[in-house]
Amino acid sequence: MNALFRNRSGAATPSSRPAGPSNEEGNREWQEARDRIELAALREMVPPPAAPGLSSARRADLEAQLMYEINGTVAPSEAAKPGSAARRPLAFGWLTPVRSMSLGAAAAVVAAAVAGIALTGSSGQTAVAAPAPLKVENSRATVPLATVAKRAAARADSPGAAHRGTHIREWALGLWDDGKHKPEVMPVYETRDRWNADGTGEVEVFKDGRVVDRTHEPAGTWEKNADFRSTPPTTVRGFADYLAKYDPNTRGSAYWTVDAVEGLLREWTPGPAQTAAIDGLLAQQSDLCALGPVKDRAGREGQAYGVNFKGTVRWTIILDEHTGRILGTELSSIKTDPKTQLKPGDVEQYDTYLD
């Protein structure tokens, strides 16, 4: 593999993986051994359809191992810490994760392409179709983000607290960067997890609306795997500071703010007060533009707001226009890319937040 490291700006730079043996034969064996390690980790992250899903602890271990093997600069014990280099998107010579994703999402995208290999036995596309872009419903009015934020603020004192864990339906696209392979797609993956004060928890995996696997996690699992360990704040300023500790790029950037919110929503379900803080912070982002009314991936009515990144990709966040609740986030291409065979409008990833 010709491994590349893709930094926050989207520029590809040579991987910092250690140099390995100097002679050609030894270097090839060294490279093949590491490729086998990476591929084994990726395959384990995508169990066969009939097999139970991975526990969250095992998935986190595999992600840390994978990022360490690929990048070589962040030890597995450090890989899941906020702000570490492992949280930066990576690109492989033969497989390119999406260019602007958190570690969990990037790992899902990497696994997506391996799912294509595992299910088809080749690099051909799987039978699963990529989702169509969100469609703006012109029959309904566009609601300004500031209006939604005010409505959320009015409900901030409503009953309900933030809790650890989410019910999420997610999908990701596997991308190849050689210009020869079409993007790989994978089935939608739905999980629900809940966590206790001692770090114990329960993770459920769904298929066709029913639970097909349930895993009980031991004490300390939450602390081991979570990036956002403390409860999210309930004020706009406090929430801005909270996200900046996770990623300083959120300061003054709508794109990275949405990116960080997406990471948070993989670990927490916000209460009304946190929802108001999130919406208030989003409303302060001048380059987060209203796209219009849509129906999300669960068929719920919402308002979509999007922000572009350097003319390549767009983060979209979907809010309930009445309550401000975050219904989903979505990453899509806005530029033709011959290397990955992406076209404007192609969906690269989406998350739908349920319950």
XYZ file of C-alpha atoms in Angstrom:
355
model
C 0.000 0.000 0.000
C 1.172 3.505 -0.756
C -0.093 4.941 2.508
C -0.779 8.664 2.660
C -1.734 10.930 5.523
C -4.424 13.474 4.729
C -4.280 16.472 7.023
C -7.058 18.815 8.143
C -6.689 20.969 5.056
C -7.258 17.941 2.839
C -3.667 17.947 1.513
C -2.042 14.538 1.183
C 1.437 14.148 2.636
C 3.672 11.076 2.872
C 2.813 8.702 5.683
C 4.962 8.963 8.783
C 5.011 5.217 9.210
C 8.539 4.063 10.185
C 10.818 3.240 7.329
C 11.258 -0.533 7.729
C 14.164 -2.668 6.403
C 16.481 -1.132 3.837
C 16.926 -4.099 1.459
C 14.233 -4.625 -1.161
C 13.282 -8.196 -0.182
C 13.105 -7.418 3.519
C 11.169 -4.228 2.899
C 8.591 -6.105 0.807
C 8.120 -8.750 3.517
C 7.869 -6.030 6.160
C 5.263 -4.165 4.133
C 3.255 -7.314 3.404
C 3.193 -8.224 7.092
C 1.806 -4.827 8.032
C -0.704 -4.949 5.209
C -1.946 -8.288 6.565
C -2.328 -6.763 10.031
C -4.296 -3.826 8.664
C -6.519 -5.982 6.477
C -7.219 -8.411 9.329
C -8.290 -5.530 11.568
C -10.499 -4.095 8.847
C -12.134 -7.444 8.115
C -12.909 -7.984 11.796
C -14.576 -4.571 11.869
C -17.030 -5.820 9.213
C -18.457 -9.148 10.461
C -20.320 -11.347 7.949
C -24.060 -10.590 7.728
C -25.067 -13.519 9.944
C -22.400 -12.881 12.582
C -22.967 -10.766 15.712
C -21.672 -7.213 15.669
C -18.502 -6.196 17.457
C -18.664 -4.848 20.967
C -17.884 -1.147 21.218
C -14.748 -1.939 23.224
C -13.421 -4.326 20.583
C -14.220 -1.889 17.771
C -12.321 0.862 19.614
C -9.330 -1.451 20.070
C -9.328 -2.286 16.369
C -9.600 1.363 15.370
C -6.669 2.246 17.615
C -4.620 -0.657 16.261
C -5.450 0.258 12.684
C -4.538 3.913 13.057
C -1.282 2.944 14.782
C -0.326 0.494 12.045
C -1.140 2.979 9.294
C 0.335 6.134 10.764
C 2.991 4.731 13.071
C 3.180 7.862 15.226
C 0.354 7.418 17.722
C 0.448 4.518 20.144
C -2.770 2.501 20.516
C -3.187 3.797 24.068
C -3.175 7.362 22.729
C -5.131 6.865 19.507
C -8.596 7.553 20.903
C -7.675 10.698 22.828
C -9.216 13.987 21.651
C -6.934 15.953 19.356
C -4.531 13.082 18.671
C -3.153 12.573 15.178
C -5.212 9.395 14.924
C -8.348 11.504 14.710
C -7.158 12.925 11.389
C -8.504 11.268 8.253
C -6.072 8.936 6.524
C -5.718 7.877 2.905
C -4.424 4.559 1.637
C -2.813 4.084 -1.734
C -5.565 1.643 -2.654
C -8.337 2.990 -0.464
C -9.134 6.527 0.579
C -11.340 7.263 3.566
C -13.522 10.349 3.313
C -11.424 13.462 3.535
C -12.851 15.183 6.585
C -14.182 12.768 9.149
C -13.737 11.910 12.804
C -11.947 8.668 13.682
C -15.139 6.686 14.188
C -16.578 7.803 10.866
C -13.268 7.352 9.036
C -12.948 3.832 10.398
C -16.484 3.085 9.239
C -15.610 4.283 5.754
C -12.421 2.221 5.660
C -14.422 -0.791 6.821
C -17.046 -0.119 4.172
C -14.646 -0.849 1.338
C -13.408 -4.003 3.014
C -17.052 -5.026 3.411
C -17.286 -4.807 -0.365
C -14.324 -7.144 -0.725
C -15.597 -9.531 1.933
C -19.122 -9.743 0.527
C -18.301 -9.897 -3.160
C -14.890 -11.561 -3.151
C -13.543 -8.845 -5.420
C -13.260 -5.106 -5.745
C -16.616 -4.880 -7.521
C -19.529 -3.004 -6.010
C -21.816 -4.740 -3.554
C -25.507 -5.123 -4.229
C -26.354 -2.280 -1.850
C -27.190 0.991 -3.574
C -25.770 4.314 -2.445
C -28.455 6.659 -1.092
C -29.746 9.547 -3.144
C -28.994 13.082 -1.943
C -31.494 14.772 0.339
C -34.255 16.412 -1.670
C -35.448 19.892 -0.765
C -39.237 19.979 -0.470
C -40.342 23.216 -2.071
C -43.882 22.723 -0.776
C -42.688 23.746 2.689
C -41.073 26.996 3.768
C -37.393 27.348 4.608
C -36.914 28.289 8.263
C -33.869 30.408 9.180
C -31.410 28.753 11.526
C -31.713 31.692 13.948
C -35.455 30.998 14.245
C -34.874 27.325 15.005
C -32.262 28.269 17.612
C -34.737 30.620 19.319
C -37.355 27.874 19.431
C -34.820 25.481 20.936
C -33.803 28.082 23.529
C -37.452 28.491 24.539
C -37.543 24.767 25.320
C -34.209 24.615 27.132
C -35.878 24.190 30.528
C -38.042 21.290 29.363
C -37.637 17.983 31.224
C -34.879 15.706 30.025
C -31.142 15.512 30.595
C -28.298 14.561 28.320
C -27.355 10.925 28.622
C -24.434 8.804 27.523
C -25.126 6.721 24.481
C -27.030 7.072 21.239
C -29.448 5.330 18.942
C -27.918 5.880 15.542
C -28.460 4.624 12.016
C -25.376 5.198 9.894
C -24.003 4.549 6.458
C -20.644 5.211 4.834
C -19.034 5.000 1.413
C -15.689 3.338 0.716
C -13.526 5.292 -1.716
C -10.606 4.132 -3.854
C -8.070 6.702 -5.010
C -6.626 4.945 -8.070
C -9.265 6.135 -10.542
C -10.042 2.535 -11.519
C -12.639 1.443 -8.960
C -16.106 2.779 -8.317
C -16.936 3.703 -4.713
C -17.935 0.754 -2.545
C -21.153 0.793 -0.550
C -22.253 -1.118 2.550
C -25.495 -1.900 4.355
C -26.941 0.579 6.808
C -25.689 -0.078 10.346
C -27.958 0.669 13.316
C -26.940 0.529 16.981
C -28.235 1.721 20.332
C -25.999 2.027 23.379
C -26.574 3.213 26.945
C -23.928 3.760 29.620
C -23.893 3.946 33.409
C -21.860 6.087 35.792
C -19.333 3.276 36.380
C -18.662 2.916 32.652
C -20.708 -0.254 32.213
C -23.109 -0.323 29.317
C -25.276 -2.226 26.894
C -24.879 -2.111 23.114
C -27.603 -3.368 20.790
C -27.282 -3.977 17.055
C -30.402 -3.769 14.879
C -31.353 -5.333 11.586
C -34.672 -4.617 9.886
C -35.934 -2.901 13.019
C -35.190 -5.701 15.478
C -32.310 -6.363 17.859
C -30.000 -9.057 16.487
C -27.158 -8.697 18.978
C -26.843 -7.375 22.522
C -23.521 -6.918 24.314
C -22.935 -5.966 27.957
C -19.760 -3.957 28.465
C -17.698 -4.072 31.702
C -16.961 -1.202 34.061
C -14.641 1.427 32.656
C -15.534 0.812 29.018
C -17.040 4.291 28.595
C -13.968 6.048 29.987
C -11.690 3.929 27.811
C -13.464 4.713 24.550
C -15.197 8.083 24.880
C -13.749 11.318 23.545
C -16.410 13.499 25.184
C -16.214 12.129 28.702
C -17.769 15.065 30.568
C -21.423 16.039 30.222
C -21.912 18.616 27.433
C -22.540 22.184 28.677
C -25.879 23.964 28.466
C -24.763 27.436 27.303
C -23.636 28.509 23.857
C -20.301 29.846 25.077
C -19.702 26.815 27.258
C -20.481 24.508 24.377
C -18.103 26.390 22.075
C -15.297 25.964 24.620
C -16.238 22.304 25.073
C -15.913 21.564 21.355
C -12.695 23.579 21.072
C -11.043 21.299 23.624
C -11.941 18.393 21.368
C -10.837 20.206 18.202
C -9.401 23.755 18.178
C -10.388 24.026 14.511
C -13.971 24.572 15.628
C -13.098 28.146 16.594
C -14.535 30.278 13.831
C -15.265 27.348 11.498
C -18.777 26.134 10.784
C -17.421 23.125 8.953
C -15.335 21.821 11.837
C -18.055 22.760 14.315
C -20.507 20.481 12.508
C -17.774 17.843 12.283
C -17.244 17.995 16.057
C -20.985 17.935 16.755
C -21.208 14.789 14.639
C -18.509 13.231 16.804
C -20.337 14.244 19.987
C -23.606 12.735 18.777
C -21.912 9.377 18.395
C -21.436 9.369 22.166
C -24.184 11.519 23.719
C -27.896 12.112 23.301
C -28.360 15.777 24.240
C -31.212 16.994 26.421
C -33.239 20.126 25.618
C -30.662 22.413 27.285
C -27.743 20.950 25.314
C -29.818 21.024 22.130
C -30.422 24.733 22.656
C -26.692 25.302 23.182
C -25.789 23.384 20.033
C -28.368 25.214 17.924
C -27.321 28.563 19.364
C -23.700 27.870 18.441
C -24.681 26.755 14.946
C -26.720 29.943 14.481
C -23.558 31.959 15.125
C -21.777 30.343 12.164
C -22.222 32.812 9.319
C -21.205 30.325 6.611
C -23.705 27.647 7.678
C -26.413 28.253 5.082
C -30.043 27.186 4.950
C -30.575 24.551 2.250
C -34.307 24.162 2.783
C -36.901 21.731 4.179
C -36.167 18.022 3.742
C -37.196 14.626 5.006
C -34.375 12.856 6.789
C -33.333 9.222 6.357
C -35.991 8.181 8.881
C -38.751 10.023 7.012
C -39.009 12.884 9.509
C -39.549 16.477 8.413
C -36.643 18.797 9.129
C -34.644 21.773 7.944
C -31.217 21.254 6.372
C -28.257 23.600 6.832
C -24.955 23.084 5.058
C -21.381 24.340 4.920
C -18.795 23.620 2.220
C -15.131 22.840 2.718
C -12.685 24.141 0.104
C -15.003 23.293 -2.753
C -14.756 19.545 -2.192
C -17.259 18.324 0.416
C -20.271 19.590 2.330
C -21.387 18.880 5.869
C -25.159 19.103 6.245
C -26.986 19.083 9.568
C -30.730 18.462 9.773
C -32.789 20.011 12.582
C -36.385 19.647 13.683
C -37.668 23.137 12.923
C -40.031 23.134 15.937
C -37.772 21.815 18.698
C -34.257 22.238 17.303
C -33.541 18.568 17.861
C -30.723 17.258 15.650
C -32.153 14.621 13.349
C -29.091 13.816 11.292
C -25.793 14.810 9.721
C -24.620 14.099 6.223
C -21.374 14.423 4.279
C -21.540 14.746 0.493
C -19.293 15.535 -2.445
C -19.661 18.857 -4.249
C -16.892 18.318 -6.788
C -16.075 15.783 -9.477
C -13.070 13.758 -8.363
C -11.612 11.464 -11.067
C -9.424 9.610 -8.562
C -12.322 8.514 -6.343
C -14.965 8.679 -9.115
C -17.159 10.916 -6.982
C -19.587 13.374 -8.549
C -21.316 16.445 -7.090
C -24.201 15.314 -4.926
C -22.782 11.880 -4.119
C -23.444 11.029 -0.480
C -20.292 9.897 1.312
C -21.681 9.345 4.797
C -24.790 9.960 6.835
C -25.863 9.558 10.462
C -29.502 9.513 11.566
C -30.165 10.054 15.280
C -33.178 8.133 16.567
C -35.193 7.927 19.810
